[in-house]
Amino acid sequence: MIPANFTYHKASSLKDAIALAESLGEEAKYMSGGHSLLPMMKLRFATPEHIIDISKIQGLSFIKEEGDLLKIGAMTTQTEMEYSDLLRSKYPIFGDAIKLTADPSVRNVGTLGGNIAHGDAANDQPALMLAMRATVIAEGVDGQKSIPIDEFFHGFYMTALEPTDILVEIHIPKASKHSGGAYHKVERKVGDYATAGVAVYVELDDDGVCREIGIALTNVSAVPMRVDRAEELLRGKKITDDLIGQAGVFASEDCEPTSDLRGSEAYKRSLVDTITKRMLNKALERARQ
Ligand SMILES: Cc1cc2nc3c(=O)[nH]c(=O)nc-3n(C[C@H](O)[C@H](O)[C@H](O)COP(=O)(O)OP(=O)(O)OC[C@H]3O[C@@H](n4cnc5c(N)ncnc54)[C@H](O)[C@@H]3O)c2cc1C
C-alpha cells in the first residue's frame, strides 16, 4: 500500500528537530531508519502529517564503554552493532539477537533507538534492554532525562517518551568479570518476528552465586516484559539445574501470549519454558568463562 500524504522535514541537529516537533504538534513523528515507521504508514496504521528525519543528526552513532557503563548511541544501526568488536567480545547477547533480526538490508538502516522507541513487544531489542537493566537517555523540550527501562514501556506501542522527546542513547551496566548474556527466539522463517523470544543476563560473584539476573521475553505479551518471579527465584543463589527448570516453568506461566498465526497460546508457553532454560544455561556458561 501507499502511505497517506505527509510533509518531509530533515533535521540537522537535536535542537532543530525538537523545535520542529514542538511547532508541528502531535501530527509529527520522528524517523530514524524508517523500517518500522514506514511499514506502519504503508498499512495506514500510522498516518503522521509530518515526518521529521533525524537520521542525519551527527554524534548519535557510537558504541563505547565509559566509566561503569556501556553506552550506545540511538542512531547506531543494528549492522554496526553486529560488527562491533566491543559487543562481539564482551556482550555477545547482541550478536545472538541481531543475527535473528530481519535481514541485512533492514539491519543496515534500522537503529537501536528506533527499535526501542517503537515500543513493540515483537521487536528483539526491548527484551535485551530489560534483561541488561538499561537506562534510556532522551532529549526533549525540557532538556535531557534518564528513564529506567522498567518505566519505559507503557503499553501497546506506547512508551515513556513525550512526542517531542528524542531517544539519544542507551546506558547499560558494564560487563563484569563473571557476567554473561544470551538471547534466542523461535521464528517461523528467517527474518520473521519472534513467535517467542527470551533474553537472559546474569552476573555471578567470585563464588558462583547469582548476584544479579535479568530475564525478559519477546512477543508473548502486549508490552515487553520482565519475568520477576523467575529472577527472584535465582537471585542470591547458586543456580542449579532444578532452579533453572523451575525458572522456565515460572516464565511460561507468567507470560501472556495469545493464539495467532504464529502458534497457539500453549505452544508459545512451551517455547518460553524451553528457551528460558536454554538461555539460562548459555548465559551461565558465558559468565563462567
Ligand atoms: C521486513 C522487516 C522485518 C523486521 N524484522 C524484525 C525483527 O525480527 N526484529 C526486530 O526487532 N525488528 C524487526 N524489524 C524492525 C527493524 O529492526 C526496525 O528498523 C527497527 O525496529 C526500528 O528502527 P528504525 O530506526 O527503522 O525506526 P523508525 O522506523 O524510524 O522508527 C520507529 C518508531 O520509533 C520512533 N523513533 C525512531 N527513532 C527515534 C528516536 N531516536 N527517538 C524517539 N523516537 C524515535 C519513530 O517515530 C517511530 O514511531 C523488521 C523490519 C522489517 C521492515
Tab-separated table of C-alpha atoms and ligand atoms in Angstrom:
chain	number	residue	atom	x	y	z
A	1	MET	CA	0.000	0.000	0.000
A	2	ILE	CA	0.939	3.641	-0.317
A	3	PRO	CA	1.163	5.872	2.780
A	4	ALA	CA	-1.148	8.849	3.240
A	5	ASN	CA	0.298	12.239	2.275
A	6	PHE	CA	2.860	13.721	4.611
A	7	THR	CA	5.414	16.523	4.632
A	8	TYR	CA	9.059	15.534	4.967
A	9	HIS	CA	11.413	17.579	7.154
A	10	LYS	CA	15.114	16.888	7.616
A	11	ALA	CA	16.599	17.901	10.964
A	12	SER	CA	20.254	18.851	11.154
A	13	SER	CA	20.573	18.962	14.953
A	14	LEU	CA	18.762	17.766	18.067
A	15	LYS	CA	17.751	21.341	18.850
A	16	ASP	CA	16.386	21.805	15.352
A	17	ALA	CA	14.429	18.509	15.499
A	18	ILE	CA	12.908	19.186	18.910
A	19	ALA	CA	11.894	22.743	17.940
A	20	LEU	CA	10.298	21.408	14.756
A	21	ALA	CA	8.410	18.707	16.669
A	22	GLU	CA	7.183	21.280	19.165
A	23	SER	CA	5.951	23.630	16.463
A	24	LEU	CA	4.303	20.896	14.346
A	25	GLY	CA	2.492	19.293	17.291
A	26	GLU	CA	1.185	15.739	17.708
A	27	GLU	CA	0.797	15.077	13.971
A	28	ALA	CA	4.588	14.967	13.608
A	29	LYS	CA	6.713	11.823	14.002
A	30	TYR	CA	10.452	11.362	14.188
A	31	MET	CA	12.025	8.919	11.742
A	32	SER	CA	15.395	7.189	12.150
A	33	GLY	CA	15.823	4.164	9.843
A	34	GLY	CA	12.139	4.213	8.917
A	35	HIS	CA	11.955	0.409	8.862
A	36	SER	CA	9.214	0.212	11.487
A	37	LEU	CA	7.526	3.555	10.837
A	38	LEU	CA	7.227	3.331	7.042
A	39	PRO	CA	5.677	-0.172	7.010
A	40	MET	CA	3.099	1.071	9.541
A	41	MET	CA	2.394	4.093	7.345
A	42	LYS	CA	2.002	1.900	4.270
A	43	LEU	CA	-0.598	-0.157	6.160
A	44	ARG	CA	-2.188	3.120	7.336
A	45	PHE	CA	-1.752	2.063	10.979
A	46	ALA	CA	0.144	5.352	11.323
A	47	THR	CA	-0.802	8.489	9.386
A	48	PRO	CA	1.515	11.280	10.583
A	49	GLU	CA	1.153	14.546	8.656
A	50	HIS	CA	4.817	15.404	9.187
A	51	ILE	CA	7.914	13.221	9.234
A	52	ILE	CA	10.994	14.674	10.917
A	53	ASP	CA	14.011	12.737	9.658
A	54	ILE	CA	16.574	12.621	12.479
A	55	SER	CA	18.872	10.052	10.865
A	56	LYS	CA	21.490	12.585	9.759
A	57	ILE	CA	21.969	14.267	13.150
A	58	GLN	CA	25.658	13.953	13.986
A	59	GLY	CA	27.024	12.372	17.144
A	60	LEU	CA	24.271	9.835	17.865
A	61	SER	CA	26.036	6.800	16.454
A	62	PHE	CA	28.609	5.202	18.770
A	63	ILE	CA	29.362	2.162	20.922
A	64	LYS	CA	31.742	2.681	23.824
A	65	GLU	CA	32.475	1.837	27.441
A	66	GLU	CA	32.783	4.842	29.719
A	67	GLY	CA	33.156	4.538	33.490
A	68	ASP	CA	30.772	1.810	34.689
A	69	LEU	CA	28.639	1.946	31.569
A	70	LEU	CA	28.304	0.589	28.075
A	71	LYS	CA	26.893	3.474	26.005
A	72	ILE	CA	25.255	3.019	22.630
A	73	GLY	CA	24.025	5.965	20.568
A	74	ALA	CA	20.422	5.821	19.427
A	75	MET	CA	21.295	6.144	15.740
A	76	THR	CA	23.654	3.160	15.808
A	77	THR	CA	22.392	0.678	13.240
A	78	GLN	CA	21.885	-2.975	14.011
A	79	THR	CA	24.625	-3.785	11.468
A	80	GLU	CA	27.073	-1.506	13.276
A	81	MET	CA	26.220	-3.365	16.477
A	82	GLU	CA	26.574	-6.747	14.786
A	83	TYR	CA	30.117	-5.907	13.630
A	84	SER	CA	31.266	-4.044	16.750
A	85	ASP	CA	34.404	-5.701	18.190
A	86	LEU	CA	33.451	-4.479	21.673
A	87	LEU	CA	29.968	-6.029	21.551
A	88	ARG	CA	31.266	-9.221	19.951
A	89	SER	CA	33.908	-9.760	22.600
A	90	LYS	CA	32.144	-8.593	25.767
A	91	TYR	CA	28.400	-8.547	25.020
A	92	PRO	CA	27.673	-11.495	22.693
A	93	ILE	CA	23.966	-11.313	23.600
A	94	PHE	CA	23.675	-8.536	20.971
A	95	GLY	CA	25.044	-10.809	18.258
A	96	ASP	CA	22.594	-13.555	19.300
A	97	ALA	CA	19.677	-11.155	18.782
A	98	ILE	CA	20.818	-9.197	15.753
A	99	LYS	CA	21.603	-12.195	13.580
A	100	LEU	CA	17.956	-13.252	14.097
A	101	THR	CA	16.540	-9.777	13.403
A	102	ALA	CA	15.028	-9.204	9.961
A	103	ASP	CA	17.671	-9.345	7.201
A	104	PRO	CA	20.882	-7.430	6.407
A	105	SER	CA	19.103	-4.758	4.346
A	106	VAL	CA	16.828	-3.910	7.304
A	107	ARG	CA	19.687	-4.115	9.808
A	108	ASN	CA	21.789	-1.739	7.685
A	109	VAL	CA	19.357	1.104	8.419
A	110	GLY	CA	17.242	0.039	11.415
A	111	THR	CA	18.601	1.723	14.535
A	112	LEU	CA	18.801	0.677	18.168
A	113	GLY	CA	16.924	3.834	19.178
A	114	GLY	CA	14.116	3.190	16.704
A	115	ASN	CA	13.833	-0.460	17.724
A	116	ILE	CA	13.248	0.557	21.353
A	117	ALA	CA	11.281	3.792	20.814
A	118	HIS	CA	8.796	1.915	18.619
A	119	GLY	CA	7.507	0.230	21.805
A	120	ASP	CA	6.728	-3.030	20.012
A	121	ALA	CA	6.849	-6.196	22.120
A	122	ALA	CA	7.664	-8.111	18.906
A	123	ASN	CA	10.958	-6.256	18.445
A	124	ASP	CA	14.007	-8.030	19.819
A	125	GLN	CA	15.972	-5.226	21.486
A	126	PRO	CA	13.413	-4.384	24.226
A	127	ALA	CA	13.908	-7.793	25.903
A	128	LEU	CA	17.697	-7.309	25.843
A	129	MET	CA	17.323	-3.856	27.375
A	130	LEU	CA	15.113	-5.228	30.162
A	131	ALA	CA	17.426	-8.159	30.880
A	132	MET	CA	20.501	-5.882	30.943
A	133	ARG	CA	18.750	-3.186	33.041
A	134	ALA	CA	19.336	-0.384	30.568
A	135	THR	CA	18.598	3.276	31.084
A	136	VAL	CA	17.119	5.300	28.228
A	137	ILE	CA	18.560	8.797	27.774
A	138	ALA	CA	16.187	11.160	25.998
A	139	GLU	CA	16.399	14.797	24.995
A	140	GLY	CA	13.285	16.958	24.858
A	141	VAL	CA	11.973	20.491	25.262
A	142	ASP	CA	12.978	20.496	28.947
A	143	GLY	CA	16.477	19.123	28.332
A	144	GLN	CA	17.856	15.654	28.979
A	145	LYS	CA	16.242	12.946	31.099
A	146	SER	CA	17.081	9.388	32.169
A	147	ILE	CA	14.348	6.773	32.094
A	148	PRO	CA	14.984	3.375	33.741
A	149	ILE	CA	13.938	0.681	31.294
A	150	ASP	CA	11.366	-0.723	33.742
A	151	GLU	CA	9.495	2.596	33.441
A	152	PHE	CA	9.877	2.923	29.679
A	153	PHE	CA	7.342	0.572	28.055
A	154	HIS	CA	3.847	1.786	28.897
A	155	GLY	CA	1.566	-0.188	26.605
A	156	PHE	CA	0.949	-1.381	23.057
A	157	TYR	CA	3.328	0.866	21.014
A	158	MET	CA	3.368	3.283	23.962
A	159	THR	CA	6.491	4.415	25.775
A	160	ALA	CA	7.500	6.995	28.364
A	161	LEU	CA	8.753	9.301	25.563
A	162	GLU	CA	6.829	12.553	25.090
A	163	PRO	CA	6.026	13.344	21.430
A	164	THR	CA	8.913	15.853	21.315
A	165	ASP	CA	11.446	13.573	23.089
A	166	ILE	CA	14.290	12.044	21.102
A	167	LEU	CA	15.917	8.892	22.423
A	168	VAL	CA	19.605	9.800	22.198
A	169	GLU	CA	21.461	6.987	23.903
A	170	ILE	CA	21.212	3.808	25.902
A	171	HIS	CA	23.245	3.125	29.040
A	172	ILE	CA	23.843	-0.426	30.222
A	173	PRO	CA	25.864	-1.503	33.271
A	174	LYS	CA	29.317	-2.507	32.001
A	175	ALA	CA	30.001	-6.239	31.782
A	176	SER	CA	31.715	-7.520	34.920
A	177	LYS	CA	34.266	-10.319	35.269
A	178	HIS	CA	31.605	-13.008	35.717
A	179	SER	CA	28.669	-11.719	33.688
A	180	GLY	CA	27.099	-13.203	30.596
A	181	GLY	CA	24.009	-12.889	28.491
A	182	ALA	CA	22.195	-14.854	25.827
A	183	TYR	CA	19.186	-14.394	23.561
A	184	HIS	CA	17.209	-16.685	21.326
A	185	LYS	CA	13.901	-16.510	19.553
A	186	VAL	CA	11.935	-19.067	17.599
A	187	GLU	CA	10.759	-17.622	14.278
A	188	ARG	CA	8.625	-19.181	11.563
A	189	LYS	CA	11.196	-18.374	8.906
A	190	VAL	CA	14.434	-16.418	8.676
A	191	GLY	CA	13.792	-12.712	9.196
A	192	ASP	CA	10.404	-13.133	10.850
A	193	TYR	CA	9.373	-11.530	14.109
A	194	ALA	CA	9.551	-13.852	17.136
A	195	THR	CA	6.978	-16.499	17.861
A	196	ALA	CA	8.585	-16.269	21.298
A	197	GLY	CA	11.969	-14.997	22.447
A	198	VAL	CA	13.915	-14.892	25.713
A	199	ALA	CA	16.821	-12.696	26.839
A	200	VAL	CA	18.864	-13.627	29.913
A	201	TYR	CA	21.634	-11.626	31.545
A	202	VAL	CA	23.371	-12.967	34.637
A	203	GLU	CA	26.093	-11.665	36.917
A	204	LEU	CA	27.850	-14.052	39.336
A	205	ASP	CA	30.103	-13.292	42.278
A	206	ASP	CA	33.522	-14.927	42.716
A	207	ASP	CA	31.889	-17.946	44.406
A	208	GLY	CA	29.486	-18.503	41.534
A	209	VAL	CA	26.465	-17.126	43.381
A	210	CYS	CA	23.981	-15.190	41.240
A	211	ARG	CA	24.395	-11.538	42.200
A	212	GLU	CA	22.021	-10.118	39.579
A	213	ILE	CA	19.806	-11.620	36.907
A	214	GLY	CA	17.562	-10.313	34.152
A	215	ILE	CA	15.071	-12.478	32.254
A	216	ALA	CA	12.828	-10.826	29.671
A	217	LEU	CA	10.551	-12.001	26.879
A	218	THR	CA	9.789	-11.067	23.269
A	219	ASN	CA	6.335	-11.153	21.677
A	220	VAL	CA	4.476	-13.116	24.341
A	221	SER	CA	2.734	-10.104	25.912
A	222	ALA	CA	1.358	-6.767	24.704
A	223	VAL	CA	4.262	-4.932	26.330
A	224	PRO	CA	7.898	-6.122	26.529
A	225	MET	CA	8.031	-7.970	29.865
A	226	ARG	CA	10.415	-8.973	32.621
A	227	VAL	CA	9.844	-12.282	34.447
A	228	ASP	CA	10.149	-11.048	38.041
A	229	ARG	CA	9.218	-14.363	39.657
A	230	ALA	CA	11.954	-16.296	37.843
A	231	GLU	CA	14.528	-13.583	38.594
A	232	GLU	CA	13.641	-13.582	42.310
A	233	LEU	CA	13.927	-17.372	42.382
A	234	LEU	CA	17.530	-17.245	41.116
A	235	ARG	CA	18.934	-14.052	42.650
A	236	GLY	CA	21.302	-14.688	45.587
A	237	LYS	CA	21.608	-18.440	44.899
A	238	LYS	CA	23.973	-20.840	43.211
A	239	ILE	CA	21.967	-21.676	40.098
A	240	THR	CA	21.290	-25.411	39.813
A	241	ASP	CA	19.546	-27.451	37.116
A	242	ASP	CA	16.476	-27.713	39.364
A	243	LEU	CA	16.289	-23.935	39.749
A	244	ILE	CA	16.711	-23.467	36.003
A	245	GLY	CA	13.843	-25.899	35.414
A	246	GLN	CA	11.639	-24.003	37.880
A	247	ALA	CA	12.561	-20.639	36.300
A	248	GLY	CA	11.420	-21.962	32.913
A	249	VAL	CA	8.096	-23.002	34.415
A	250	PHE	CA	7.630	-19.579	36.054
A	251	ALA	CA	8.400	-17.784	32.764
A	252	SER	CA	5.947	-19.948	30.837
A	253	GLU	CA	3.239	-19.404	33.490
A	254	ASP	CA	3.762	-15.637	33.770
A	255	CYS	CA	3.968	-14.701	30.089
A	256	GLU	CA	0.781	-13.532	28.387
A	257	PRO	CA	0.750	-14.919	24.840
A	258	THR	CA	-2.279	-15.018	22.570
A	259	SER	CA	-3.002	-17.612	19.905
A	260	ASP	CA	-2.380	-16.281	16.384
A	261	LEU	CA	-0.863	-17.265	13.038
A	262	ARG	CA	2.482	-17.866	14.755
A	263	GLY	CA	1.080	-20.510	17.093
A	264	SER	CA	-1.301	-21.352	19.889
A	265	GLU	CA	-1.025	-19.918	23.377
A	266	ALA	CA	0.016	-23.335	24.715
A	267	TYR	CA	2.760	-23.693	22.068
A	268	LYS	CA	4.170	-20.251	22.904
A	269	ARG	CA	4.181	-21.013	26.648
A	270	SER	CA	6.021	-24.227	25.932
A	271	LEU	CA	8.574	-22.311	23.798
A	272	VAL	CA	9.113	-19.815	26.615
A	273	ASP	CA	9.756	-22.656	29.062
A	274	THR	CA	12.304	-24.337	26.782
A	275	ILE	CA	14.085	-21.173	25.576
A	276	THR	CA	14.319	-19.750	29.108
A	277	LYS	CA	16.095	-22.886	30.312
A	278	ARG	CA	18.443	-22.924	27.306
A	279	MET	CA	19.291	-19.220	27.578
A	280	LEU	CA	19.921	-19.532	31.316
A	281	ASN	CA	22.399	-22.322	30.619
A	282	LYS	CA	24.058	-20.372	27.794
A	283	ALA	CA	24.304	-17.134	29.800
A	284	LEU	CA	25.760	-19.048	32.764
A	285	GLU	CA	28.302	-20.739	30.516
A	286	ARG	CA	29.401	-17.345	29.196
A	287	ALA	CA	29.509	-15.851	32.701
A	288	ARG	CA	31.768	-18.688	33.897
A	289	GLN	CA	34.283	-18.355	31.004
B	1	LIG	C1	10.798	-6.859	6.922
B	1	LIG	C2	11.147	-6.404	8.296
B	1	LIG	C3	11.410	-7.353	9.265
B	1	LIG	C4	11.743	-6.934	10.563
B	1	LIG	N1	12.016	-7.897	11.498
B	1	LIG	C5	12.382	-7.502	12.745
B	1	LIG	C6	12.706	-8.462	13.729
B	1	LIG	O1	12.690	-9.673	13.521
B	1	LIG	N2	13.056	-7.998	14.976
B	1	LIG	C7	13.125	-6.671	15.259
B	1	LIG	O2	13.455	-6.319	16.379
B	1	LIG	N3	12.831	-5.751	14.333
B	1	LIG	C8	12.462	-6.129	13.091
B	1	LIG	N4	12.157	-5.189	12.157
B	1	LIG	C9	12.177	-3.777	12.575
B	1	LIG	C10	13.532	-3.147	12.292
B	1	LIG	O3	14.513	-3.728	13.134
B	1	LIG	C11	13.410	-1.634	12.542
B	1	LIG	O4	14.302	-0.980	11.727
B	1	LIG	C12	13.631	-1.139	13.942
B	1	LIG	O5	12.811	-1.793	14.828
B	1	LIG	C13	13.257	0.339	14.078
B	1	LIG	O6	14.341	1.114	13.841
B	1	LIG	P1	14.238	2.312	12.817
B	1	LIG	O7	15.479	3.097	13.010
B	1	LIG	O8	13.941	1.799	11.466
B	1	LIG	O9	12.988	3.145	13.417
B	1	LIG	P2	11.886	4.004	12.663
B	1	LIG	O10	11.071	3.129	11.782
B	1	LIG	O11	12.499	5.210	12.056
B	1	LIG	O12	11.003	4.480	13.927
B	1	LIG	C14	10.226	3.563	14.673
B	1	LIG	C15	9.424	4.369	15.712
B	1	LIG	O13	10.289	4.918	16.689
B	1	LIG	C16	10.273	6.364	16.662
B	1	LIG	N5	11.681	6.765	16.735
B	1	LIG	C17	12.693	6.332	15.934
B	1	LIG	N6	13.867	6.779	16.392
B	1	LIG	C18	13.590	7.530	17.484
B	1	LIG	C19	14.396	8.248	18.405
B	1	LIG	N7	15.731	8.256	18.330
B	1	LIG	N8	13.782	8.913	19.401
B	1	LIG	C20	12.436	8.900	19.525
B	1	LIG	N9	11.622	8.211	18.710
B	1	LIG	C21	12.203	7.537	17.688
B	1	LIG	C22	9.590	6.751	15.351
B	1	LIG	O14	8.864	7.959	15.472
B	1	LIG	C23	8.653	5.562	15.140
B	1	LIG	O15	7.493	5.725	15.908
B	1	LIG	C24	11.811	-5.553	10.873
B	1	LIG	C25	11.531	-4.604	9.886
B	1	LIG	C26	11.203	-5.012	8.609
B	1	LIG	C27	10.914	-3.963	7.572
